[in-house]
Amino acid sequence: MSEAHSGRIHIAHQFESSDQQHEAGTLGIWIFLATEVMFFGGLFTGYALDRWLYYPAFAAASRILDIRLGAINTAVLLTSSFTMALSVRAAQTAKRGALALLLILTMLLGAVFLGIKGFEYYQKFVEHVVPSLDFAPQGEVLARLAPGGLGHAQLFFCFYFFMTGLHALHMIVGLGLLFVLLLRALGSEFNAGYYAPVEVTGLYWHFVDIIWIFLFPLLYLIGGRF
Amino acid sequence: MSTATTVAPEPRAATPLNYLNVEYGWRSWLFTKDHKRIALLYLISITFYFFIGGAFAVLMRIHLIDPQGALVQPETYNKLFTMHGIIMIFFFLIPSIPSVLGNFLVPLMIGARDLAFPRLNLLSWYIYMLGGAFTMYSVIHGGVDTGWTFYTPYSSTYANSQVIPAALGIFITGFSSILTGLNFIVTIHKMRAPGMTWFRMPLFLWSMYATSIIFVLGTPVLAIALFLLFLERVFQVGIFTPALGGDPLLFQHLFWFYSHPAVYIMILPAMGVISEIVPCFSRKRIFGYKVIGFSSVAIAVLSFLVWGHHMFVTGQSIYTGLVFSALSFMVAIPSAIKVFNWTATLYKGSISYDAPMLYALGFIGLFTMGGLTGLFLASLSTDVQLNGTYFIVAHFHYIMVGGAVMGYLGGMHYWWPKISGRLYPEIWARLAAAIIFVGFNLTFFPQFMLGYLGMPRRYAFYPAEFQFLNVMSSAGASILGVGYLIPLIYFAWSMRYGPIAGPNPWGATGLEWQTPSPPPKDNFEQPPAVADEAYDYAHQEVGLV
Ligand SMILES: [Cu+2]
């Protein structure tokens, strides 16, 4: 209780101590992430089933994806996880400037990821492999997709857009959270006794990163390129 | 215990401040972060949906009085049973005990000032209302006719009704369950009062904990199934629809992966309520505390491993069927453990038959019947025969109405003095409990017989030889309907005219009874501490504390 009255630590009325508040917040985000795992897990299950049923089509369609852009994005996102981890450290040690800089870097890397992702989506429109809206591949793309069956190739692109789209949505939410953190960091809100929001947002950010670590091989690498 | 009903109303001097009178005005309710007020918001909302869903059931039972169908067109009949199922399951049964009683009681029972995340708690109610709005939109604009299961291709290729808003409504409401579950888990882990160890917690909390696990891990899978269904409908791509290259069994797997555990979302909280009521009205320590607690967790874990028993006749492999059958039988073990323990608690207890106890005893009997008939359906060969008949309808209504609703009503009566600060009229309550018990059995027991004789479910017509049993069932439904209206009236009446309850009208153990009724805004005047096990009735003076 003594901490409740010291410094700028804000303790909500339902908690007894800042420790209790911190632990509740951390446990809460872990449970939320468990929910998210089950959410994406359902999608992965559906994808795995259809990949097993229609392997030739899925492999052919996977080879249409731009593996270099996917690999670059993986690197970008992993780096952003690194800067995020460093910002938790900076918050703990109350280094305001470093924290702000690292948060901005994390957001920049997240934005780069989304930009590259957007460019990939654009490519899909150019190649006419957007399910339902514009699925009429021509020329070389058609030649590569046709042997596996166009219908099932379309199914692959359905999953591609659902899964990466949902992931991108999580990234956008994450960028919003980081922006709020940045404002609070500039107001010197965080210190060794109170850095839970940075830690919790960090856990979320790492989770989004891990989802991508699964998406990348599932979508880009299953085509048997190597 | 009968002394409880004879407490004279005290003269109302200066009423002490409590959560109900500390603030007034609609803002103080719609923006409240107090778990007790949010519980009441939920209470009002789910009561509304209960009577909407009930109205659909009444229309169905009227229709089925005549073998040719007395009331509506077959298409409308399809919509009636679908809307009844959707509203009762997703908007009444699933939130009922957790969101009303759980919300109210979890912090009180562990001695906390509130749930860990009060704002998320309020958000969960708004999400629930938003989901409800979508579903009501689909009701008003023609309803849904897919059955509450949304099986593809009923809900895709052959959908001719408001599938999208209804599915979206359920999708959205799911997030309110997730937030409630998350809140409960964190609260139970981190906010217990000094001395409140895991094995001193009331068993209601163990069941809330087990339910929350299912909320958190099961609901997202339903969400993704409905989300994919939604995308399939909007973009016309094949995920579940065979004509477009999809797999309808995938939908069923994802759907039942949530919806079987959802049955335990409905029954586990009711079991928790019964574990509170039975020792209190037997004046005995509960028999086998730890076993009951762990059996709740065992049910939650097993619930995720048995979904295939809904798909014995869908063409899944015989070996899969065998495994799912064996696992389904295993659920009977923790369920039976609970029933045996409640019964053993009753043994040589000094039992009083106040209304909560009537509901609890009703629960034990009806749940046992529902559970045992479940074994018929867990066996492969009998399931092939009974699947898709009224036997199933009767079975799950014994669990969900005979079990979950009885538990909910028992809990509402038991904690009503705490919630409102007033006593309900005991005579009327006992009468209502008896009417509900009789009406329920008259409604659903004939349906066991109908199913056994081969009457299929979900048809608007039936052969004339089944009429007698159908009329019995419809007659029972009208009695049941009256039984449900009576508590609505006397609860409302008692809020103004009921005798003052005092902190502990039942002479019950538990922290929630050690604070005034209704509790103050922060629940306890002094921070509570716990030194004893739960249900220490042996060392307690019988009567008022
Ligand atoms: Cu089941």
Coordinates of N, CA and C in Angstrom, one line a residue, chain B residues 44-230:
Chain B
I44 N -31.3 -7.4 -16.5 CA -32.4 -6.8 -17.3 C -32.3 -7.3 -18.7
S45 N -31.1 -7.3 -19.3 CA -31.0 -7.6 -20.7 C -31.3 -9.1 -21.0
I46 N -30.8 -10.0 -20.1 CA -31.0 -11.4 -20.4 C -32.5 -11.8 -20.1
T47 N -33.1 -11.1 -19.2 CA -34.5 -11.4 -18.9 C -35.3 -11.1 -20.1
F48 N -35.0 -9.9 -20.7 CA -35.7 -9.5 -22.0 C -35.5 -10.6 -23.0
Y49 N -34.3 -11.1 -23.2 CA -34.1 -12.1 -24.3 C -34.7 -13.4 -23.9
F50 N -34.8 -13.7 -22.6 CA -35.4 -15.0 -22.1 C -36.9 -15.0 -22.6
F51 N -37.6 -13.9 -22.4 CA -39.0 -13.9 -22.7 C -39.2 -13.8 -24.2
I52 N -38.3 -13.2 -25.0 CA -38.4 -13.2 -26.4 C -38.2 -14.7 -26.9
G53 N -37.1 -15.3 -26.4 CA -36.9 -16.7 -26.8 C -38.0 -17.6 -26.4
G54 N -38.6 -17.3 -25.2 CA -39.7 -18.1 -24.7 C -40.9 -17.9 -25.6
A55 N -41.1 -16.7 -26.1 CA -42.3 -16.5 -27.0 C -42.2 -17.4 -28.2
F56 N -41.0 -17.5 -28.8 CA -40.9 -18.4 -30.0 C -41.2 -19.8 -29.6
A57 N -40.8 -20.2 -28.4 CA -41.1 -21.6 -28.0 C -42.6 -21.8 -27.8
V58 N -43.3 -20.8 -27.3 CA -44.8 -20.9 -27.1 C -45.4 -21.0 -28.5
L59 N -45.0 -20.2 -29.4 CA -45.6 -20.3 -30.8 C -45.4 -21.7 -31.4
M60 N -44.2 -22.2 -31.2 CA -43.9 -23.6 -31.7 C -44.8 -24.6 -31.1
R61 N -45.0 -24.5 -29.7 CA -45.8 -25.5 -29.0 C -47.3 -25.4 -29.4
I62 N -47.7 -24.2 -29.7 CA -49.1 -24.0 -30.2 C -49.2 -24.7 -31.5
H63 N -48.2 -24.4 -32.4 CA -48.3 -24.9 -33.7 C -48.4 -26.5 -33.7
L64 N -47.6 -27.1 -32.8 CA -47.5 -28.5 -32.8 C -48.7 -29.3 -32.1
I65 N -49.7 -28.5 -31.7 CA -50.9 -29.2 -31.1 C -51.6 -30.0 -32.2
D66 N -51.6 -29.5 -33.4 CA -52.2 -30.2 -34.6 C -51.2 -30.9 -35.4
P67 N -51.4 -32.2 -35.8 CA -50.4 -32.9 -36.6 C -50.1 -32.1 -37.9
Q68 N -51.1 -31.4 -38.5 CA -50.9 -30.7 -39.7 C -50.3 -29.3 -39.5
G69 N -50.1 -29.0 -38.2 CA -49.6 -27.6 -37.9 C -50.7 -26.7 -37.7
A70 N -50.8 -26.1 -36.6 CA -52.0 -25.3 -36.2 C -51.8 -23.8 -36.6
L71 N -50.6 -23.4 -36.7 CA -50.4 -21.9 -36.6 C -49.7 -21.3 -37.8
V72 N -48.6 -21.8 -38.2 CA -47.7 -21.1 -39.2 C -47.4 -22.0 -40.4
Q73 N -46.8 -21.3 -41.4 CA -46.3 -22.0 -42.5 C -45.0 -22.8 -42.1
P74 N -44.6 -23.9 -42.8 CA -43.4 -24.6 -42.5 C -42.2 -23.7 -42.5
E75 N -42.1 -22.8 -43.4 CA -40.9 -21.9 -43.5 C -40.8 -21.1 -42.2
T76 N -42.0 -20.6 -41.7 CA -42.0 -19.8 -40.5 C -41.6 -20.7 -39.3
Y77 N -42.1 -21.9 -39.3 CA -41.8 -22.8 -38.3 C -40.3 -23.0 -38.2
N78 N -39.6 -23.2 -39.3 CA -38.1 -23.3 -39.3 C -37.5 -22.1 -38.6
K79 N -38.1 -20.9 -38.9 CA -37.5 -19.7 -38.3 C -37.8 -19.7 -36.8
L80 N -39.0 -20.2 -36.4 CA -39.3 -20.2 -35.0 C -38.3 -21.0 -34.2
F81 N -38.0 -22.2 -34.6 CA -37.1 -23.0 -33.8 C -35.6 -22.5 -33.9
T82 N -35.3 -21.9 -35.0 CA -34.0 -21.3 -35.1 C -33.8 -20.1 -34.2
M83 N -34.8 -19.2 -34.2 CA -34.6 -18.0 -33.4 C -34.7 -18.4 -31.9
H84 N -35.6 -19.3 -31.6 CA -35.6 -19.8 -30.2 C -34.3 -20.3 -29.7
G85 N -33.6 -21.1 -30.6 CA -32.3 -21.7 -30.2 C -31.3 -20.6 -30.1
I86 N -31.2 -19.7 -31.1 CA -30.1 -18.7 -31.1 C -30.3 -17.8 -29.9
I87 N -31.5 -17.3 -29.6 CA -31.7 -16.3 -28.5 C -31.5 -17.0 -27.2
M88 N -32.1 -18.2 -27.0 CA -31.9 -18.8 -25.7 C -30.5 -19.2 -25.4
I89 N -29.8 -19.7 -26.4 CA -28.4 -20.2 -26.1 C -27.5 -19.0 -26.0
F90 N -27.4 -18.1 -27.0 CA -26.3 -17.1 -27.0 C -26.7 -15.9 -26.2
F91 N -28.0 -15.6 -26.1 CA -28.3 -14.3 -25.4 C -29.0 -14.5 -24.1
F92 N -29.3 -15.8 -23.7 CA -29.8 -16.0 -22.4 C -28.9 -17.0 -21.6
L93 N -28.8 -18.3 -22.1 CA -28.2 -19.3 -21.2 C -26.7 -19.0 -21.0
I94 N -26.0 -18.7 -22.1 CA -24.5 -18.5 -21.9 C -24.2 -17.4 -21.0
P95 N -24.8 -16.2 -21.2 CA -24.5 -15.1 -20.2 C -25.2 -15.2 -18.9
S96 N -26.2 -16.1 -18.8 CA -27.1 -16.0 -17.6 C -26.3 -16.0 -16.3
I97 N -25.9 -17.2 -15.8 CA -25.2 -17.2 -14.5 C -23.9 -16.5 -14.5
P98 N -23.0 -16.7 -15.5 CA -21.7 -15.9 -15.4 C -21.9 -14.4 -15.3
S99 N -22.7 -13.9 -16.3 CA -22.7 -12.4 -16.4 C -23.6 -11.8 -15.3
V100 N -24.6 -12.5 -14.8 CA -25.4 -11.9 -13.8 C -24.9 -12.2 -12.4
L101 N -25.0 -13.5 -12.0 CA -24.6 -13.9 -10.7 C -23.1 -13.9 -10.5
G102 N -22.4 -14.3 -11.6 CA -20.9 -14.3 -11.5 C -20.4 -12.9 -11.4
N103 N -20.9 -12.0 -12.2 CA -20.5 -10.6 -12.1 C -20.7 -10.1 -10.7
F104 N -21.9 -10.4 -10.2 CA -22.2 -9.8 -8.9 C -21.3 -10.4 -7.8
L105 N -21.1 -11.8 -7.9 CA -20.6 -12.5 -6.7 C -19.1 -12.7 -6.7
V106 N -18.5 -12.8 -7.9 CA -17.1 -13.2 -7.9 C -16.2 -12.2 -7.0
P107 N -16.3 -10.9 -7.2 CA -15.6 -10.1 -6.3 C -16.0 -10.2 -4.8
L108 N -17.3 -10.3 -4.6 CA -17.8 -10.4 -3.2 C -17.3 -11.7 -2.5
M109 N -17.3 -12.8 -3.3 CA -17.0 -14.1 -2.7 C -15.5 -14.2 -2.4
I110 N -14.6 -13.5 -3.1 CA -13.2 -13.5 -2.8 C -12.8 -12.4 -2.0
G111 N -13.7 -11.5 -1.7 CA -13.3 -10.3 -0.8 C -12.6 -9.2 -1.5
A112 N -13.0 -9.0 -2.8 CA -12.3 -7.9 -3.5 C -13.3 -6.7 -3.7
R113 N -12.8 -5.6 -4.1 CA -13.6 -4.4 -4.3 C -14.3 -4.4 -5.6
D114 N -13.7 -5.1 -6.6 CA -14.4 -5.1 -7.9 C -13.6 -6.2 -8.7
L115 N -14.0 -6.4 -9.9 CA -13.3 -7.3 -10.8 C -11.9 -6.6 -11.2
A116 N -11.0 -7.4 -11.7 CA -9.7 -6.8 -12.0 C -9.8 -5.7 -13.1
F117 N -10.7 -5.9 -14.1 CA -10.8 -4.9 -15.1 C -12.3 -4.4 -15.3
P118 N -12.6 -3.4 -14.4 CA -14.0 -2.9 -14.4 C -14.5 -2.3 -15.8
R119 N -13.5 -1.6 -16.5 CA -13.9 -1.0 -17.7 C -14.2 -2.1 -18.8
L120 N -13.4 -3.2 -18.8 CA -13.6 -4.3 -19.7 C -15.0 -4.9 -19.4
N121 N -15.3 -4.9 -18.1 CA -16.6 -5.5 -17.7 C -17.7 -4.7 -18.3
L122 N -17.7 -3.4 -18.2 CA -18.7 -2.6 -18.8 C -18.7 -2.8 -20.3
L123 N -17.5 -2.8 -20.9 CA -17.4 -3.0 -22.4 C -18.1 -4.3 -22.8
S124 N -17.9 -5.3 -22.0 CA -18.5 -6.6 -22.3 C -20.0 -6.5 -22.4
W125 N -20.6 -5.7 -21.5 CA -22.1 -5.5 -21.6 C -22.5 -4.8 -22.9
Y126 N -21.7 -3.8 -23.3 CA -22.0 -3.0 -24.5 C -21.9 -3.9 -25.7
I127 N -20.8 -4.8 -25.7 CA -20.6 -5.7 -26.8 C -21.8 -6.6 -26.9
Y128 N -22.2 -7.1 -25.8 CA -23.4 -8.0 -25.7 C -24.6 -7.3 -26.3
M129 N -24.8 -6.1 -25.9 CA -26.0 -5.4 -26.5 C -25.9 -5.1 -28.0
L130 N -24.7 -4.9 -28.4 CA -24.5 -4.6 -29.9 C -24.8 -5.9 -30.6
G131 N -24.3 -7.1 -30.1 CA -24.6 -8.4 -30.8 C -26.1 -8.6 -30.8
G132 N -26.7 -8.3 -29.6 CA -28.1 -8.5 -29.5 C -28.9 -7.7 -30.5
A133 N -28.4 -6.5 -30.8 CA -29.1 -5.6 -31.7 C -29.0 -6.2 -33.1
F134 N -27.9 -6.7 -33.5 CA -27.8 -7.4 -34.8 C -28.8 -8.5 -34.9
T135 N -28.8 -9.3 -33.8 CA -29.7 -10.5 -33.9 C -31.2 -10.1 -33.9
M136 N -31.5 -9.0 -33.2 CA -32.9 -8.6 -33.2 C -33.2 -8.0 -34.6
Y137 N -32.2 -7.4 -35.2 CA -32.4 -6.9 -36.6 C -32.8 -8.0 -37.5
S138 N -32.1 -9.2 -37.3 CA -32.4 -10.3 -38.2 C -33.8 -10.9 -37.9
V139 N -34.2 -10.8 -36.6 CA -35.5 -11.3 -36.2 C -36.6 -10.4 -36.9
I140 N -36.4 -9.1 -36.8 CA -37.4 -8.2 -37.3 C -37.5 -8.2 -38.8
H141 N -36.3 -8.5 -39.5 CA -36.3 -8.5 -40.9 C -36.5 -9.9 -41.5
G142 N -37.2 -10.7 -40.8 CA -37.6 -12.0 -41.4 C -37.0 -13.2 -40.8
G143 N -36.0 -13.1 -39.8 CA -35.5 -14.2 -39.1 C -34.6 -15.1 -39.9
V144 N -34.1 -16.1 -39.2 CA -33.2 -17.1 -39.8 C -33.8 -18.5 -39.8
D145 N -33.5 -19.3 -40.7 CA -34.1 -20.6 -40.7 C -33.1 -21.8 -40.8
T146 N -31.9 -21.5 -40.4 CA -30.9 -22.5 -40.6 C -30.8 -23.5 -39.4
G147 N -31.5 -23.3 -38.4 CA -31.2 -24.0 -37.1 C -30.1 -23.2 -36.4
W148 N -30.1 -23.4 -35.1 CA -29.1 -22.5 -34.3 C -27.7 -22.9 -34.7
T149 N -27.5 -24.1 -35.4 CA -26.2 -24.5 -35.7 C -25.6 -23.9 -37.0
F150 N -26.4 -23.2 -37.7 CA -25.9 -22.5 -39.0 C -25.2 -23.5 -39.9
Y151 N -25.6 -24.8 -39.9 CA -24.9 -25.7 -40.8 C -24.8 -25.2 -42.2
T152 N -23.7 -25.3 -42.8 CA -23.6 -25.1 -44.3 C -24.0 -26.5 -44.9
P153 N -24.6 -26.5 -46.1 CA -25.0 -25.3 -46.9 C -26.3 -24.7 -46.6
Y154 N -27.0 -25.0 -45.5 CA -28.2 -24.3 -45.2 C -27.9 -22.8 -45.1
S155 N -26.8 -22.5 -44.5 CA -26.5 -21.1 -44.2 C -25.7 -20.5 -45.3
S156 N -25.4 -21.3 -46.4 CA -24.6 -20.7 -47.5 C -25.5 -20.8 -48.8
T157 N -25.3 -21.9 -49.5 CA -25.9 -22.0 -50.8 C -27.5 -21.9 -50.7
Y158 N -28.1 -22.5 -49.7 CA -29.5 -22.6 -49.6 C -30.1 -21.5 -48.6
A159 N -29.3 -20.6 -48.2 CA -29.7 -19.6 -47.3 C -30.7 -18.7 -48.0
N160 N -31.9 -18.5 -47.4 CA -32.8 -17.6 -47.9 C -33.3 -16.7 -46.8
S161 N -32.5 -16.5 -45.8 CA -33.0 -15.6 -44.7 C -31.8 -14.8 -44.2
Q162 N -32.0 -14.1 -43.1 CA -31.0 -13.1 -42.6 C -29.9 -13.8 -41.9
V163 N -29.1 -14.6 -42.6 CA -28.0 -15.3 -41.9 C -26.9 -14.4 -41.5
I164 N -26.6 -13.4 -42.4 CA -25.4 -12.6 -42.1 C -25.6 -11.8 -40.8
P165 N -26.7 -11.0 -40.6 CA -26.8 -10.3 -39.4 C -26.9 -11.2 -38.1
A166 N -27.5 -12.3 -38.3 CA -27.6 -13.2 -37.1 C -26.3 -13.8 -36.7
A167 N -25.5 -14.2 -37.8 CA -24.2 -14.7 -37.5 C -23.3 -13.6 -36.9
L168 N -23.4 -12.4 -37.5 CA -22.6 -11.3 -37.0 C -22.9 -11.0 -35.5
G169 N -24.2 -11.1 -35.2 CA -24.7 -10.8 -33.8 C -24.0 -11.8 -32.9
I170 N -24.0 -13.1 -33.3 CA -23.4 -14.1 -32.4 C -21.9 -13.9 -32.3
F171 N -21.3 -13.6 -33.4 CA -19.8 -13.3 -33.5 C -19.5 -12.2 -32.5
I172 N -20.2 -11.1 -32.6 CA -19.9 -10.0 -31.7 C -20.1 -10.4 -30.2
T173 N -21.3 -11.0 -29.9 CA -21.6 -11.4 -28.5 C -20.5 -12.2 -28.0
G174 N -19.9 -13.1 -28.8 CA -18.8 -13.9 -28.3 C -17.7 -13.1 -27.6
F175 N -17.4 -12.0 -28.1 CA -16.3 -11.2 -27.5 C -16.7 -10.7 -26.1
S176 N -18.0 -10.6 -25.8 CA -18.4 -10.2 -24.5 C -18.2 -11.4 -23.5
S177 N -18.4 -12.6 -24.0 CA -18.1 -13.8 -23.2 C -16.6 -13.9 -22.9
I178 N -15.8 -13.6 -24.0 CA -14.3 -13.7 -23.8 C -13.9 -12.7 -22.7
L179 N -14.4 -11.5 -22.8 CA -14.0 -10.5 -21.8 C -14.4 -10.8 -20.4
T180 N -15.6 -11.4 -20.3 CA -16.0 -11.8 -19.0 C -15.1 -12.9 -18.4
G181 N -14.8 -13.9 -19.3 CA -14.0 -15.0 -18.8 C -12.6 -14.5 -18.4
L182 N -12.0 -13.6 -19.3 CA -10.7 -13.1 -19.0 C -10.7 -12.4 -17.6
N183 N -11.7 -11.6 -17.4 CA -11.9 -10.8 -16.2 C -12.0 -11.8 -14.9
F184 N -12.7 -12.8 -15.1 CA -12.9 -13.7 -13.9 C -11.6 -14.5 -13.6
I185 N -10.9 -14.9 -14.7 CA -9.7 -15.7 -14.4 C -8.7 -14.8 -13.7
V186 N -8.5 -13.6 -14.2 CA -7.5 -12.7 -13.6 C -8.0 -12.4 -12.2
T187 N -9.2 -12.1 -12.0 CA -9.7 -11.7 -10.7 C -9.5 -12.9 -9.7
I188 N -9.9 -14.1 -10.1 CA -9.7 -15.2 -9.1 C -8.3 -15.5 -8.8
H189 N -7.4 -15.3 -9.8 CA -6.0 -15.5 -9.6 C -5.4 -14.5 -8.6
K190 N -5.7 -13.2 -8.9 CA -4.9 -12.1 -8.4 C -5.6 -11.3 -7.3
M191 N -6.9 -11.4 -7.1 CA -7.5 -10.5 -6.2 C -8.1 -11.1 -5.0
R192 N -7.7 -12.3 -4.6 CA -8.3 -12.9 -3.4 C -7.9 -12.2 -2.2
A193 N -8.8 -12.2 -1.2 CA -8.5 -11.5 0.1 C -7.5 -12.3 0.8
P194 N -6.8 -11.7 1.8 CA -5.8 -12.4 2.6 C -6.5 -13.7 3.2
G195 N -5.8 -14.8 3.1 CA -6.4 -16.0 3.7 C -7.3 -16.8 2.8
M196 N -7.7 -16.2 1.7 CA -8.6 -16.9 0.8 C -7.8 -17.7 -0.2
T197 N -7.4 -18.9 0.3 CA -6.6 -19.8 -0.5 C -7.6 -20.5 -1.6
W198 N -6.9 -21.2 -2.5 CA -7.8 -21.8 -3.6 C -8.7 -22.8 -3.0
F199 N -8.3 -23.5 -1.9 CA -9.2 -24.5 -1.4 C -10.1 -24.0 -0.3
R200 N -10.1 -22.7 -0.1 CA -11.1 -22.1 0.8 C -12.2 -21.3 0.0
M201 N -12.0 -21.3 -1.3 CA -12.9 -20.6 -2.2 C -14.2 -21.3 -2.2
P202 N -15.3 -20.6 -2.3 CA -16.6 -21.3 -2.5 C -16.6 -22.0 -3.9
L203 N -17.3 -23.1 -3.9 CA -17.2 -23.9 -5.2 C -17.8 -23.2 -6.4
F204 N -18.7 -22.2 -6.1 CA -19.2 -21.4 -7.2 C -18.0 -20.8 -8.0
L205 N -17.0 -20.4 -7.3 CA -15.8 -19.8 -7.9 C -15.1 -20.8 -8.8
W206 N -15.0 -22.0 -8.3 CA -14.3 -23.0 -9.1 C -15.1 -23.2 -10.4
S207 N -16.4 -23.2 -10.3 CA -17.1 -23.5 -11.5 C -17.0 -22.2 -12.4
M208 N -17.0 -21.0 -11.8 CA -16.8 -19.8 -12.7 C -15.5 -19.9 -13.4
Y209 N -14.5 -20.4 -12.6 CA -13.1 -20.5 -13.2 C -13.1 -21.4 -14.4
A210 N -13.7 -22.6 -14.2 CA -13.8 -23.6 -15.3 C -14.5 -23.1 -16.5
T211 N -15.6 -22.4 -16.2 CA -16.4 -21.8 -17.3 C -15.6 -20.8 -18.0
S212 N -14.8 -20.0 -17.3 CA -14.1 -18.9 -17.9 C -13.0 -19.5 -18.9
I213 N -12.4 -20.6 -18.5 CA -11.5 -21.3 -19.4 C -12.1 -21.6 -20.7
I214 N -13.4 -22.1 -20.6 CA -14.1 -22.4 -21.9 C -14.4 -21.1 -22.7
F215 N -14.8 -20.1 -22.0 CA -15.1 -18.8 -22.6 C -13.9 -18.4 -23.4
V216 N -12.7 -18.5 -22.8 CA -11.5 -17.9 -23.3 C -11.0 -18.7 -24.5
L217 N -11.0 -20.0 -24.3 CA -10.4 -20.9 -25.3 C -11.4 -21.4 -26.4
G218 N -12.7 -21.5 -26.1 CA -13.7 -22.0 -27.0 C -14.3 -20.9 -27.9
T219 N -14.7 -19.8 -27.3 CA -15.4 -18.8 -28.1 C -14.7 -18.3 -29.3
P220 N -13.3 -18.1 -29.3 CA -12.7 -17.6 -30.5 C -12.8 -18.6 -31.7
V221 N -13.0 -19.9 -31.4 CA -13.1 -20.8 -32.5 C -14.4 -20.7 -33.1
L222 N -15.5 -20.5 -32.3 CA -16.8 -20.2 -32.9 C -16.7 -18.9 -33.7
A223 N -16.0 -17.9 -33.1 CA -15.9 -16.6 -33.8 C -15.3 -16.8 -35.2
I224 N -14.2 -17.6 -35.3 CA -13.5 -17.8 -36.6 C -14.4 -18.5 -37.5
A225 N -15.2 -19.5 -37.0 CA -16.1 -20.3 -37.9 C -17.2 -19.3 -38.5
L226 N -17.7 -18.5 -37.6 CA -18.8 -17.6 -38.1 C -18.2 -16.5 -39.0
F227 N -16.9 -16.1 -38.7 CA -16.2 -15.1 -39.5 C -16.0 -15.6 -40.9
L228 N -15.6 -16.9 -41.0 CA -15.3 -17.5 -42.3 C -16.7 -17.7 -43.1
L229 N -17.7 -18.0 -42.3 CA -19.0 -18.2 -43.0 C -19.4 -16.8 -43.6
F230 N -19.2 -15.8 -42.8 CA -19.5 -14.4 -43.2 C -18.8 -14.1 -44.5

